[in-house]
Structures are given as C-alpha cells and as structure tokens.
Amino acid sequence: METKTISVVVPMKDEADNVESLYRRVRESLPEPLQWELICVDDGSTDDTFVNLSRLAAADHRIKVIRLRRNFGQAAAMQAGIDVAVGDLVATMDGDLQNDPSDIPEMIKKLEEGYDVVLGLRQKRKDSMFIRKVPSIIANKLIRTVTKLPFKDFGCTLRVMTRDVASHMRIYGEMHRFIPVLANNLGAKMTQIPVKHHPRTAGKSKYGIGRTGRVILDLLTIKFMSSYLTRPMHFMGGIGLFFVGGAFVSLFATIAMKLLGGVDMTGNPLLLLSVLFTLAGIQLLSVGLLGEVTMRTYFESQHRRPYVMRESLNIGDDEWESIHRRRAG
Ligand code: UDP
Ligand code: MG
C-alpha cells in the first residue's frame, strides 16, 4: 500500500459514550505508515459529546472537531466534515461504532485497484428485523430499480472515496443515503465490499420507521436531479405532452361519437376529460419552462459547469484560473 493520507469523517449527534472507543478503534485500525485525521462533527449534541471530543482533541492533534450551532442532520454534518478534509482519501462512517474502522484498510486496498469510491456492504446487519432490515431490503431494491446501480446496500455509511470525488458532492437534506448515486453522477468508478456491522451498544438510534417514506420522496428528487437537472422541460414537458395528446384523442372521440352515433357532445364526459387534460398539459409544460429558467439561473449565477472533469492535459493551473475568472466575468 502506497502511503496515502486519509480523513475519516464522522457525524455525531449525542454519541458521548461512543467518542472514546471510536477514537481508540480508529487509532488501532489505521496503523503506520497510513497517515490519518479523524474529523468529528458534533451535530448539535445535547449530551457531553463535545466535551469528550475536546478532551481527545487536546491530546491528539489528528482529531479535528467541528461543532455545529444546532442539529442540522447527518447529511449536513457529513458535508461539514468533508469540507475540511485534507486527506487524499475520505472515509465516512457512523459515530455509534456500528461500522468498524478496521474495514478501512481493506477498502483502501480495493480503492487502489482503480476505483474512486468503495462502498461498504453490511452482510450481517445487526439491527432489528422489522423496523430496519425489511424496510431496508425494499428501499435497496427500489433504489436499484430506479437508479440502475447494481449495489446491494445503499445505506451503509462506511465508505471510502477519493477526496476529489468527495469534494464535488453536495450532500443536502438526507441525501447521505444516496451518496452512491451522487458519486455515480460525477462519473465515479464504484464497487462494494463486505464490511462488519455491530449492534449499537451505547446511545440511541436517531431514526425510526418514518424514514422509509422520506427515502421514497428523496428517490424521486435524486432521480430528477440525476437525469433531468439540466433539462427539466424533458421531464415536465414530457408528461405535459402526454396529457395534451390525451386531450386531442378525447376531443376527437367526442366529435366522432357526435357525428357517427349522434351522442350529445355537452353531455359526453369525454369532452370534460379533454378539457381536464388540456389544462393539466398546459400546467406541466409551463412548469417545465419555469424549470428551464430556474436551472439556467442556478448554473449561470453560480458559475456552475454542467460537467465534472476527471483530469486535463496541457492546460496549466494558471490557465484554469483565467478560465474561471473569465467566466465569473
Ligand atoms: N447523526 C447526526 N445527526 C443527526 C442524526 C444522526 O450526526 O441528526 C449521526 C449519529 O450520531 C450517528 C450517525 O449519524 O453517528 C448514524 O445515526 P444512527 O446510528 O442514529 O442511524 P442508524 O444506524 O440507526 O441508521
Ligand atoms: Mg447507527
């Protein structure tokens, strides 16, 4: 293994009793010559998480601590940690020791075979059957179907990736569950390997069965963001056209029934249907147009590019700088 530096990012909400053992486990799992930093993000804990973290940070400078002003959620906490990471690689994991940092070296080895992201796969998941495992099996199947990504476990937070890929990801809301999809959007090469999973021994889980519904909604968002962000008209307008088509069919049917069978047009429900379809169609086409305007504003106002580059040849850093300056106008 070539000496790489790795940043281990851990979001923590009320994990006071896990802090110490987490640090110990990370230290034992990442021996020399591996260089590491442990970035703990205290996501608005109300217990002694921060106190315990500061004690460790004072003793070991490889521990970096970010304390958020309130509870922003696991995704935001993860983003905060990735933002300050300086390692060549970034590992993410839970702070409750359900993930095992001793899997990280194996994941690094796998990554060095030429991957950008290595995902953990919890083969023997140590969570309760009905509120965790069954919903997770369904969610994974659904995500696989919608995103066409082949992974068995999208929910495992233990992941190792290059910092390049990590720093390009934007993890909002509860999108930390869709990191494989976000990475795929960046053109990352991914694979999944089995990792250990332990039951929670200290602290409480922060989620209940309620997340299942949110996963389905988030899946809609992520599908839209992955496939239609730069062409919302194709999505909204596509459905709109379908409705407009339906309106015509329905209208022609009404006229044909009048001409051929003498069916009264005003009393024919198909006429009403064509009106409904027309309205729905126009609405959707308009939303599509608005989407196009919004998307342009989003990209142009922030000088975002509609592509992500892996590398470039014969274009120097200063040239890139002038390109960016020119674009910022
Ligand atoms: N977490 C967080 N902010 C939150 C909720 C959770 O930083 O608002 C952290 C939590 O401390 C843990 C990780 O995210 O380190 C995963 O949470 P949890 O173990 O509760 O999820 P589960 O394993 O039950 O899915
Ligand atoms: Mg957990």
Coordinates of N, CA, C and O and ligand atoms in Angstrom, one line a residue, residues 94 96 98 127 132 200 205, ligand 2:
D94 N -20.4 6.0 10.7 CA -21.2 6.5 11.8 C -20.3 6.6 13.1 O -19.3 5.9 13.2
D96 N -21.4 5.7 16.0 CA -22.0 4.8 17.0 C -21.3 3.5 17.1 O -21.8 2.6 17.8
Q98 N -21.3 1.2 15.0 CA -22.0 0.1 14.2 C -21.1 -0.2 13.0 O -21.1 -1.4 12.6
D127 N -29.3 -5.1 13.2 CA -30.3 -4.1 13.5 C -31.6 -4.9 13.6 O -31.7 -6.1 13.2
R132 N -36.0 -2.1 10.7 CA -34.8 -1.8 10.0 C -34.6 -2.6 8.7 O -34.5 -2.1 7.6
R200 N -25.7 -1.5 18.1 CA -25.4 -0.3 18.8 C -25.3 -0.6 20.3 O -26.2 -1.3 20.9
S205 N -30.5 5.2 18.6 CA -30.6 5.5 17.1 C -31.4 6.8 17.0 O -32.3 7.0 17.7
Ligands
MG2 MG -26.4 3.5 13.9

